[in-house]
Coordinates of C-alpha atoms and ligand atoms in Angstrom, one line a residue:
X11 CA 143.3 -79.3 23.1
X12 CA 141.5 -82.5 22.1
X13 CA 144.9 -85.0 22.9
X14 CA 142.5 -88.0 23.8
X15 CA 142.4 -91.0 20.9
X16 CA 139.3 -92.8 22.8
X17 CA 136.3 -91.8 24.7
X18 CA 134.6 -94.4 27.5
X19 CA 131.3 -93.1 28.9
X20 CA 130.2 -94.7 31.6
X21 CA 132.5 -95.4 34.9
X22 CA 131.1 -98.0 36.3
X23 CA 132.7 -101.1 37.4
X24 CA 133.3 -102.0 33.7
X25 CA 133.9 -98.8 32.3
X26 CA 135.9 -97.7 35.0
X27 CA 138.4 -100.6 34.7
X28 CA 138.1 -100.3 31.3
X29 CA 139.2 -96.8 30.9
X30 CA 142.2 -97.6 32.8
X31 CA 143.1 -100.4 31.4
X32 CA 143.3 -97.8 28.1
X33 CA 145.2 -95.6 29.6
X34 CA 147.4 -98.4 31.3
X35 CA 148.4 -99.1 27.9
X36 CA 149.5 -95.7 26.4
X37 CA 146.6 -94.4 25.5
X38 CA 144.8 -90.7 26.1
X39 CA 141.3 -91.4 27.4
X40 CA 138.4 -89.1 27.8
X41 CA 135.2 -90.3 30.3
X42 CA 132.2 -89.2 30.8
X43 CA 129.7 -90.4 33.3
X44 CA 125.7 -89.7 33.9
X45 CA 126.9 -88.7 37.4
X46 CA 129.1 -86.3 38.0
X47 CA 130.5 -87.5 41.5
X48 CA 131.5 -90.9 39.9
X49 CA 133.4 -88.9 37.2
X50 CA 134.9 -86.9 40.3
X51 CA 135.7 -89.9 42.2
X52 CA 137.5 -91.8 38.9
X53 CA 139.5 -88.6 38.3
X54 CA 140.7 -88.4 42.0
X55 CA 141.4 -92.0 41.9
X56 CA 143.6 -92.5 38.7
X57 CA 147.4 -91.9 40.4
X58 CA 149.6 -92.8 38.5
X59 CA 147.5 -92.5 35.1
X60 CA 145.4 -89.7 35.6
X61 CA 148.1 -87.3 33.0
X62 CA 146.5 -90.0 30.0
X63 CA 142.9 -89.5 31.7
X64 CA 140.6 -86.3 31.0
X65 CA 137.7 -86.4 33.4
X66 CA 134.5 -84.1 31.4
X67 CA 131.5 -83.6 33.2
X68 CA 129.5 -83.2 30.3
X69 CA 129.4 -85.3 27.0
X70 CA 129.8 -81.8 24.5
X71 CA 133.4 -81.4 26.7
X72 CA 133.7 -84.9 26.3
X73 CA 133.7 -85.1 22.1
X74 CA 135.9 -82.3 22.0
X75 CA 138.3 -83.7 24.4
X76 CA 138.8 -86.4 21.8
X77 CA 141.0 -86.0 18.3
X78 CA 138.5 -87.2 15.0
X79 CA 138.0 -89.7 13.9
X80 CA 136.5 -90.2 17.5
X81 CA 136.1 -93.9 18.8
X82 CA 133.7 -93.7 21.9
X83 CA 133.0 -96.4 24.2
X84 CA 129.6 -96.2 26.0
X85 CA 130.0 -98.9 29.0
X86 CA 126.8 -98.3 30.8
X87 CA 123.6 -100.0 31.9
X88 CA 122.0 -102.2 29.2
X89 CA 118.7 -101.7 27.5
X90 CA 117.1 -97.8 27.7
X91 CA 120.4 -96.3 29.2
X92 CA 122.4 -97.2 25.9
X93 CA 119.4 -95.7 23.4
X94 CA 119.6 -92.5 25.6
X95 CA 123.3 -92.2 25.5
X96 CA 123.6 -92.3 22.0
X97 CA 120.9 -90.0 21.7
X98 CA 122.1 -87.4 23.1
X99 CA 125.9 -87.9 21.4
X100 CA 124.6 -88.5 18.0
X101 CA 124.6 -84.9 17.2
X102 CA 127.5 -83.7 19.0
X103 CA 129.5 -86.4 16.8
X104 CA 130.9 -86.2 13.2
X105 CA 131.0 -88.3 10.2
X106 CA 133.1 -90.9 10.4
X107 CA 133.3 -91.1 14.5
X108 CA 132.8 -94.3 16.0
X109 CA 129.8 -95.4 18.7
X110 CA 130.8 -98.6 20.6
X111 CA 128.4 -100.1 22.6
X112 CA 130.9 -102.5 24.9
X113 CA 127.9 -103.5 27.5
X114 CA 125.8 -106.5 27.7
X115 CA 123.1 -106.0 24.9
X116 CA 120.0 -108.2 23.5
X117 CA 122.3 -108.4 19.6
X118 CA 118.4 -108.3 18.3
X119 CA 119.2 -104.5 20.0
X120 CA 122.4 -103.9 18.2
X121 CA 120.8 -104.3 15.2
X122 CA 118.4 -102.3 15.4
X123 CA 121.3 -99.3 16.8
X124 CA 122.5 -100.7 13.4
X125 CA 119.8 -99.2 11.3
X126 CA 119.7 -96.6 13.2
X127 CA 122.8 -95.5 12.8
X128 CA 123.2 -95.9 9.5
X129 CA 122.6 -92.5 7.0
X130 CA 124.2 -89.9 9.2
X131 CA 127.8 -91.3 8.0
X132 CA 128.2 -93.0 12.4
X133 CA 129.5 -95.8 12.2
X134 CA 128.5 -98.8 15.4
X135 CA 130.4 -101.3 16.8
X136 CA 128.3 -104.1 19.0
X137 CA 131.5 -105.2 21.4
X138 CA 130.9 -108.2 24.2
X139 CA 133.5 -107.7 27.1
X140 CA 134.1 -110.9 29.2
X141 CA 136.4 -111.3 32.4
X142 CA 134.6 -109.0 34.8
X143 CA 136.1 -106.3 37.6
X144 CA 139.7 -107.6 37.0
X145 CA 139.3 -108.2 33.4
X146 CA 138.6 -105.5 32.0
X147 CA 141.1 -104.2 34.4
X148 CA 143.6 -105.8 33.4
X149 CA 142.5 -107.4 29.8
X150 CA 139.0 -108.9 28.7
X151 CA 138.4 -111.1 25.2
X152 CA 137.4 -108.8 23.3
X153 CA 134.3 -109.9 20.8
X154 CA 133.0 -106.8 17.8
X155 CA 131.1 -106.7 15.8
X156 CA 130.5 -104.2 12.6
X157 CA 131.9 -103.1 9.9
X158 CA 135.6 -104.5 9.3
X159 CA 136.6 -101.1 8.3
X160 CA 135.6 -99.6 11.5
X161 CA 137.7 -102.6 13.6
X162 CA 140.5 -102.0 11.9
X163 CA 140.6 -98.5 13.2
X164 CA 140.2 -99.4 16.7
X165 CA 141.9 -103.0 16.8
X166 CA 145.4 -101.3 17.7
X167 CA 143.7 -100.3 21.5
X168 CA 141.2 -103.1 21.3
X169 CA 144.6 -105.3 20.7
X170 CA 146.3 -103.5 23.4
X171 CA 144.0 -104.1 26.1
X172 CA 142.8 -107.5 25.6
X173 CA 144.0 -110.1 27.2
X174 CA 146.9 -112.6 26.6
X175 CA 147.4 -116.3 25.7
X176 CA 150.8 -116.9 25.3
X177 CA 151.1 -113.8 23.9
X178 CA 148.2 -114.0 20.7
X179 CA 145.8 -111.0 21.4
X180 CA 142.6 -112.1 22.7
X181 CA 140.1 -109.9 20.9
X182 CA 138.8 -110.2 17.2
X183 CA 136.4 -108.7 15.1
X184 CA 133.7 -112.1 13.9
X185 CA 131.3 -110.1 11.7
X186 CA 129.2 -107.5 10.6
X187 CA 126.3 -106.0 13.6
X188 CA 125.0 -108.1 15.6
X189 CA 127.9 -110.7 15.3
X190 CA 129.7 -109.3 18.8
X191 CA 127.2 -108.7 20.6
X192 CA 126.2 -112.8 19.8
X193 CA 128.6 -114.7 20.2
X194 CA 129.6 -112.5 24.2
X195 CA 125.6 -114.4 24.3
X196 CA 126.2 -117.5 24.0
X197 CA 130.3 -117.7 25.2
X198 CA 127.7 -116.5 29.0
X199 CA 124.8 -119.2 27.9
X200 CA 127.2 -121.8 28.3
X201 CA 129.1 -119.8 31.5
X202 CA 125.7 -121.2 32.6
X203 CA 126.0 -124.5 31.8
X204 CA 129.8 -124.3 33.0
X205 CA 128.8 -123.0 37.0
X206 CA 125.3 -125.2 37.3
X207 CA 126.7 -128.5 36.4
X208 CA 130.1 -127.3 38.9
X209 CA 127.5 -126.1 40.9
X210 CA 125.6 -130.2 40.5
X211 CA 129.2 -131.8 41.4
X212 CA 129.5 -129.6 44.4
X213 CA 126.2 -130.5 45.1
X214 CA 127.0 -134.5 44.4
X215 CA 130.0 -134.4 46.9
X216 CA 128.6 -132.2 50.0
X217 CA 125.0 -134.2 50.0
X218 CA 126.0 -137.6 48.8
X219 CA 129.6 -137.5 50.5
X220 CA 128.7 -135.8 53.2
X221 CA 131.9 -133.6 52.6
X222 CA 132.7 -130.5 54.0
X223 CA 134.1 -127.1 51.7
X224 CA 137.2 -127.6 52.7
X225 CA 137.5 -131.1 51.6
X226 CA 135.4 -130.4 47.9
X227 CA 137.6 -127.2 47.2
X228 CA 140.8 -129.7 47.6
X229 CA 139.1 -132.2 45.5
X230 CA 138.7 -129.4 43.2
X231 CA 142.4 -127.5 43.8
X232 CA 143.3 -130.9 42.0
X233 CA 141.0 -131.4 39.0
X234 CA 142.6 -127.5 37.7
X235 CA 145.9 -129.6 37.5
X236 CA 143.7 -131.5 34.5
X237 CA 141.8 -131.1 31.9
X238 CA 139.5 -129.5 33.6
X239 CA 141.9 -126.4 33.9
X240 CA 140.2 -123.7 34.0
X241 CA 139.2 -119.7 35.1
X242 CA 135.6 -121.4 36.9
X243 CA 137.8 -124.7 38.9
X244 CA 140.3 -122.3 40.4
X245 CA 137.1 -120.2 41.7
X246 CA 135.4 -122.6 42.7
X247 CA 138.2 -123.9 45.1
X248 CA 138.8 -119.8 46.6
X249 CA 135.3 -119.3 47.3
X250 CA 134.8 -122.6 49.3
X251 CA 138.0 -121.7 51.4
X252 CA 136.3 -118.6 53.0
X253 CA 135.5 -118.1 55.8
X254 CA 133.3 -116.0 57.1
X255 CA 133.6 -113.3 59.6
X256 CA 130.1 -113.3 61.9
X257 CA 129.7 -116.8 62.5
X258 CA 133.6 -118.7 60.9
X259 CA 131.4 -120.8 58.4
X260 CA 132.7 -121.0 55.5
X261 CA 130.7 -118.3 53.4
X262 CA 129.5 -120.7 50.4
X263 CA 127.4 -122.7 53.4
X264 CA 125.8 -119.2 54.7
X265 CA 124.9 -117.6 50.9
X266 CA 121.0 -118.1 50.0
X267 CA 120.7 -120.8 47.4
X268 CA 119.0 -118.5 45.0
X269 CA 121.4 -117.7 41.6
X270 CA 120.7 -114.4 40.3
X271 CA 120.5 -113.8 36.4
X272 CA 120.8 -110.7 34.3
X273 CA 119.3 -112.0 30.7
X274 CA 122.3 -113.7 28.4
X275 CA 121.7 -117.3 29.2
X276 CA 117.6 -116.7 28.8
X277 CA 119.0 -114.5 25.1
X278 CA 121.2 -117.9 24.5
X279 CA 117.6 -120.3 24.9
X280 CA 115.6 -118.2 23.9
X281 CA 117.3 -117.8 20.7
X282 CA 118.8 -121.5 20.2
X283 CA 115.3 -122.6 19.8
X284 CA 114.2 -119.9 17.8
X285 CA 116.1 -121.3 15.4
X286 CA 115.6 -125.2 16.5
X287 CA 119.0 -125.8 17.6
X288 CA 119.2 -128.0 20.8
X289 CA 120.8 -126.5 23.8
X290 CA 119.6 -128.6 25.9
X291 CA 123.2 -128.1 28.8
X292 CA 122.6 -123.9 29.0
X293 CA 118.3 -124.6 29.1
X294 CA 118.7 -127.2 32.1
X295 CA 121.5 -124.5 34.0
X296 CA 118.9 -121.3 33.0
X297 CA 116.1 -123.1 34.1
X298 CA 117.9 -124.6 37.5
X299 CA 119.1 -120.5 38.1
X300 CA 114.9 -119.7 37.8
X301 CA 113.7 -122.5 40.2
X302 CA 116.6 -121.6 42.7
X303 CA 114.9 -118.6 42.7
X304 CA 111.5 -119.9 44.2
X305 CA 113.2 -121.0 47.9
X306 CA 109.5 -121.0 49.7
X307 CA 108.1 -123.6 47.0
X308 CA 111.4 -125.8 47.4
X309 CA 111.4 -125.0 51.5
X310 CA 107.0 -126.5 51.0
X311 CA 107.6 -129.1 48.6
X312 CA 110.8 -130.7 50.8
X313 CA 108.4 -130.3 53.7
X314 CA 105.4 -131.9 51.4
X315 CA 107.8 -135.1 49.8
X316 CA 111.2 -134.8 51.9
X317 CA 114.7 -136.1 50.5
X318 CA 115.4 -139.7 50.2
X319 CA 118.1 -141.0 52.3
X320 CA 121.4 -141.6 50.7
X321 CA 122.0 -145.0 49.5
X322 CA 124.2 -146.6 47.2
X323 CA 127.3 -145.6 48.5
X324 CA 130.1 -146.2 46.6
X325 CA 133.9 -145.7 47.6
X326 CA 134.1 -141.8 47.7
X327 CA 137.0 -141.6 45.8
X328 CA 135.0 -143.7 43.0
X329 CA 133.0 -141.2 42.7
X330 CA 135.0 -137.9 43.1
X331 CA 136.8 -139.6 40.2
X332 CA 133.8 -140.4 38.6
X333 CA 132.1 -136.6 38.9
X334 CA 135.8 -135.1 37.1
X335 CA 135.2 -137.0 34.2
X336 CA 131.1 -136.7 34.4
X337 CA 131.6 -132.6 34.0
X338 CA 133.9 -132.3 30.9
X339 CA 131.4 -134.5 29.7
X340 CA 128.8 -132.0 30.5
X341 CA 131.4 -129.1 29.2
X342 CA 131.7 -131.1 26.1
X343 CA 128.1 -131.2 25.2
X344 CA 127.5 -127.8 26.7
X345 CA 131.0 -126.4 24.5
X346 CA 129.1 -128.7 21.2
X347 CA 126.2 -127.0 21.7
X348 CA 126.9 -122.9 22.0
X349 CA 129.0 -123.9 19.3
X350 CA 126.2 -125.2 16.7
X351 CA 123.6 -122.3 17.8
X352 CA 126.3 -120.2 16.9
X353 CA 126.7 -121.6 13.7
X354 CA 123.1 -121.7 12.7
X355 CA 123.0 -118.1 13.3
X356 CA 125.9 -117.0 11.1
X357 CA 124.3 -118.9 8.6
X358 CA 121.0 -117.3 9.6
X359 CA 122.7 -113.4 9.7
X360 CA 125.0 -114.3 7.3
X361 CA 127.8 -113.5 9.6
X362 CA 130.6 -116.1 9.3
X363 CA 131.6 -116.6 12.7
X364 CA 135.3 -117.8 12.4
X365 CA 134.4 -120.8 14.9
X366 CA 138.3 -121.7 15.8
X367 CA 138.9 -117.7 16.0
X368 CA 135.7 -117.1 19.0
X369 CA 137.5 -120.6 20.8
X370 CA 140.9 -118.3 21.4
X371 CA 139.8 -115.7 22.1
X372 CA 137.7 -116.8 25.1
X373 CA 141.6 -119.2 26.1
X374 CA 142.0 -115.9 28.5
X375 CA 140.8 -112.8 29.6
X376 CA 136.5 -114.7 29.9
X377 CA 134.6 -116.4 32.6
X378 CA 135.0 -119.3 30.6
X379 CA 138.7 -119.1 30.0
X380 CA 140.0 -123.1 30.4
X381 CA 142.4 -125.8 28.7
X382 CA 139.7 -126.9 27.1
X383 CA 139.1 -123.9 25.2
X384 CA 143.3 -124.5 23.7
X385 CA 141.4 -128.0 22.6
X386 CA 138.4 -126.7 20.7
X387 CA 140.2 -123.9 18.8
X388 CA 142.5 -126.5 17.9
X389 CA 140.0 -128.9 17.3
X390 CA 137.9 -125.7 14.6
X391 CA 141.6 -125.0 13.2
X392 CA 141.7 -128.5 12.2
X393 CA 137.8 -129.2 11.1
X394 CA 137.1 -126.0 10.1
X395 CA 133.7 -126.8 9.1
X396 CA 132.5 -129.7 11.5
X397 CA 129.2 -130.1 12.3
X398 CA 129.5 -130.4 15.9
X399 CA 132.3 -130.6 17.8
X400 CA 131.9 -134.4 19.5
X401 CA 131.8 -135.1 16.0
X402 CA 135.7 -134.0 15.9
X403 CA 138.3 -136.5 16.7
X404 CA 139.8 -135.0 19.9
X405 CA 136.5 -134.9 21.2
X406 CA 135.0 -138.0 20.2
X407 CA 138.1 -139.5 21.9
X408 CA 137.2 -137.6 25.0
X409 CA 133.7 -138.8 25.0
X410 CA 134.7 -142.4 25.0
X411 CA 136.7 -141.7 27.6
X412 CA 134.0 -139.9 30.1
X413 CA 130.9 -140.7 28.9
X414 CA 130.2 -143.6 31.0
X415 CA 131.2 -141.7 34.4
X416 CA 128.7 -139.6 33.4
X417 CA 126.2 -142.3 33.1
X418 CA 127.1 -143.7 36.7
X419 CA 127.1 -139.6 38.2
X420 CA 123.6 -138.9 36.2
X421 CA 122.1 -142.5 38.1
X422 CA 123.7 -142.3 41.0
X423 CA 122.1 -138.5 41.8
X424 CA 118.9 -140.2 40.5
X425 CA 118.6 -142.8 42.7
X426 CA 119.3 -140.6 45.3
X427 CA 117.1 -137.4 44.6
X428 CA 120.2 -135.5 44.1
X429 CA 119.2 -132.7 41.4
X430 CA 122.3 -132.5 38.4
X431 CA 119.7 -131.1 35.3
X432 CA 122.2 -129.6 33.3
X433 CA 124.2 -133.1 33.3
X434 CA 121.7 -135.4 33.3
X435 CA 120.5 -133.3 29.9
X436 CA 123.7 -133.9 28.5
X437 CA 123.8 -137.2 29.1
X438 CA 120.4 -137.2 27.0
X439 CA 121.9 -135.2 24.6
X440 CA 124.6 -137.2 23.7
X441 CA 122.2 -140.5 24.3
X442 CA 119.8 -138.8 21.4
X443 CA 122.5 -137.9 19.1
X444 CA 124.1 -140.6 19.3
X445 CA 121.3 -143.1 18.6
X446 CA 120.6 -143.2 14.2
X447 CA 117.1 -144.5 14.1
X448 CA 115.9 -142.5 17.7
X449 CA 111.7 -142.6 18.3
X450 CA 110.2 -139.6 16.3
X451 CA 108.8 -141.9 14.0
X452 CA 105.7 -142.4 17.1
X453 CA 105.4 -138.7 16.7
X454 CA 104.9 -139.2 13.4
X455 CA 102.1 -141.5 14.2
X456 CA 100.8 -139.8 16.5
X457 CA 100.8 -135.7 14.4
X458 CA 99.1 -137.8 10.9
X459 CA 96.7 -139.4 13.3
X460 CA 95.3 -136.1 14.8
X461 CA 96.3 -133.2 12.6
X462 CA 97.1 -135.0 9.4
X463 CA 100.2 -133.9 9.0
X464 CA 101.5 -136.7 7.2
X465 CA 104.9 -138.6 7.1
X466 CA 107.6 -140.1 5.1
X467 CA 108.4 -143.6 4.9
X468 CA 111.9 -145.1 5.8
X469 CA 111.4 -147.1 2.1
X470 CA 109.2 -144.8 -0.1
X471 CA 109.6 -141.2 -1.3
X472 CA 107.0 -138.9 -0.5
X473 CA 104.7 -137.8 2.0
X474 CA 102.1 -140.6 3.6
X475 CA 100.0 -140.3 6.0
X476 CA 98.6 -143.9 7.8
X477 CA 95.8 -145.5 7.8
X478 CA 94.1 -145.1 11.3
X479 CA 91.1 -146.2 11.4
X480 CA 89.6 -143.3 13.9
X481 CA 88.8 -145.4 16.9
X482 CA 89.4 -143.3 19.4
Ligands
NDP8 P1 127.3 -100.7 36.6 O1 126.0 -100.7 37.8 O2 129.0 -100.4 37.4 O3 127.6 -99.3 36.5 C1 126.6 -99.2 34.9 C2 126.7 -97.8 34.9 O4 125.5 -97.3 33.6 C3 126.8 -95.9 35.7 O5 128.4 -95.8 34.8 C4 125.5 -95.6 35.2 O6 125.8 -94.7 35.7 C5 125.0 -95.6 33.7 N1 123.4 -96.1 33.8 C6 123.0 -95.8 34.4 N2 121.8 -95.6 33.9 C7 122.1 -94.9 33.1 C8 121.4 -94.1 31.8 N3 119.9 -94.3 31.6 N4 122.0 -93.1 31.2 C9 123.8 -93.0 31.7 N5 124.1 -94.0 31.8 C10 123.5 -94.9 32.9 O7 127.5 -101.3 35.8 P2 128.6 -102.6 34.9 O8 129.8 -101.9 34.4 O9 129.1 -103.6 35.4 O10 127.9 -103.3 33.5 C11 128.4 -102.3 32.2 C12 127.5 -103.0 31.5 O11 128.9 -103.9 31.4 C13 126.7 -103.9 31.5 O12 126.0 -103.7 29.8 C14 126.1 -105.0 32.0 O13 125.7 -106.1 31.2 C15 128.2 -105.3 30.8 N6 129.1 -106.5 31.5 C16 129.2 -106.3 33.2 C17 130.1 -107.0 33.7 C18 130.4 -106.9 35.2 O14 130.9 -108.2 35.2 N7 130.3 -106.2 36.0 C19 131.1 -108.0 32.8 C20 131.0 -107.8 31.4 C21 129.8 -106.9 30.8 P3 125.6 -93.1 36.8 O15 126.7 -93.6 37.9 O16 124.6 -92.0 36.7 O17 124.0 -93.9 37.9

């Protein structure tokens, strides 16, 4: 008998935890995984929840176990596996069944899948899920894109399993087709910037102030009671305290300094560039991960150029106080950029993305959850049409209170040869953004000189050309 109310395909880290979360919330869930042994292991480990779990070894069995109209969550490796899974599932489903891709899809793939699934009467949802393993099990942040009517049908289960911020569910419908996966992509882009800036600040403490991991951990712990209060700051303090069993050293000191990446950061940058919206802090963070992976070249370059001797050292506490504020200023830039990219995409794809809601559903469950996001939600609620977060009263004030610290840290890091590319890019962004008369007049003159591209004048309408003599 079909008794499951929902199905989950893919019992890897995320799918397995999501399925347990669903069962934990009182829903009966059918599960299926390509490799049957994984399904068996999952069923064996489900414990008390197994009475609400139907483990299936074939897709036919899986589909038959779910009551129509069936919501089916696909949580497999992003890319080709999702297409393969949809192709295998499609012929077995009926009209009104809903396929939900909950992996980290590129939103352009999601839009293509929407088009491909139009017609047979089945519905597709592209759903971003953030929170890692623990979030999937205890409550992630859920970003839904698709037909609003489809969302209404799955809203009860998705809100039940989502994280809650002061009782409010961190799950929402954000717009049609690719909206959910686009927002998840930018979430991850911001996450890259957040993590990079934290790593830069750690670098200043380690390499300029010569602090050990435990002392740096204490600084991050102290910050977690202030405006930087966030999951990423908390886990940073925690990982810095963990000892390596083999060497007795702090584990961070034995981890190779080459960061992995799976694509969402890069997609954020590509999309922002395509729309002409600067996301410099995210770009710097993605580039920093790529540079981190060039370990052999970096070693060679250090041999060739050496490191700068640490000089101009101020009192350590003064530097630490500035680092806290610099990190906050950098965060303002990264989030302002991320939200501006989402606003541009919203216009381009006609999504009508609700910025305050996005900030609200990121306040709990997801990796960038923080007190800061509550302030962003408030700012966008008060001023929903503002073009840049930096221009809202609360965030303008935050910038005024932190930008001198960012300036001092970037300057100090530059003089000491310490890489702070994301913080420096945040400063460059502010300084470019706040200057009414920039320097692009010269670029326009150059473009007109070599390419007759024309320019506008400040004192007359229309396009003009310069009286270039052609002397070069
Ligand atoms: P895992 O590597 O733990 O599991 C991958 C799953 O995909 C397995 O169930 C695997 O099945 C299945 N799979 C792989 N290839 C195929 C295929 N060709 N056909 C059918 N099934 C296939 O991945 P995660 O659970 O970590 O990630 C799943 C998705 O969630 C990804 O899109 C990921 O980006 C996203 N995500 C991950 C987060 C995380 O913190 N890990 C956070 C948020 C999103 P099999 O057992 O047969 O190999």
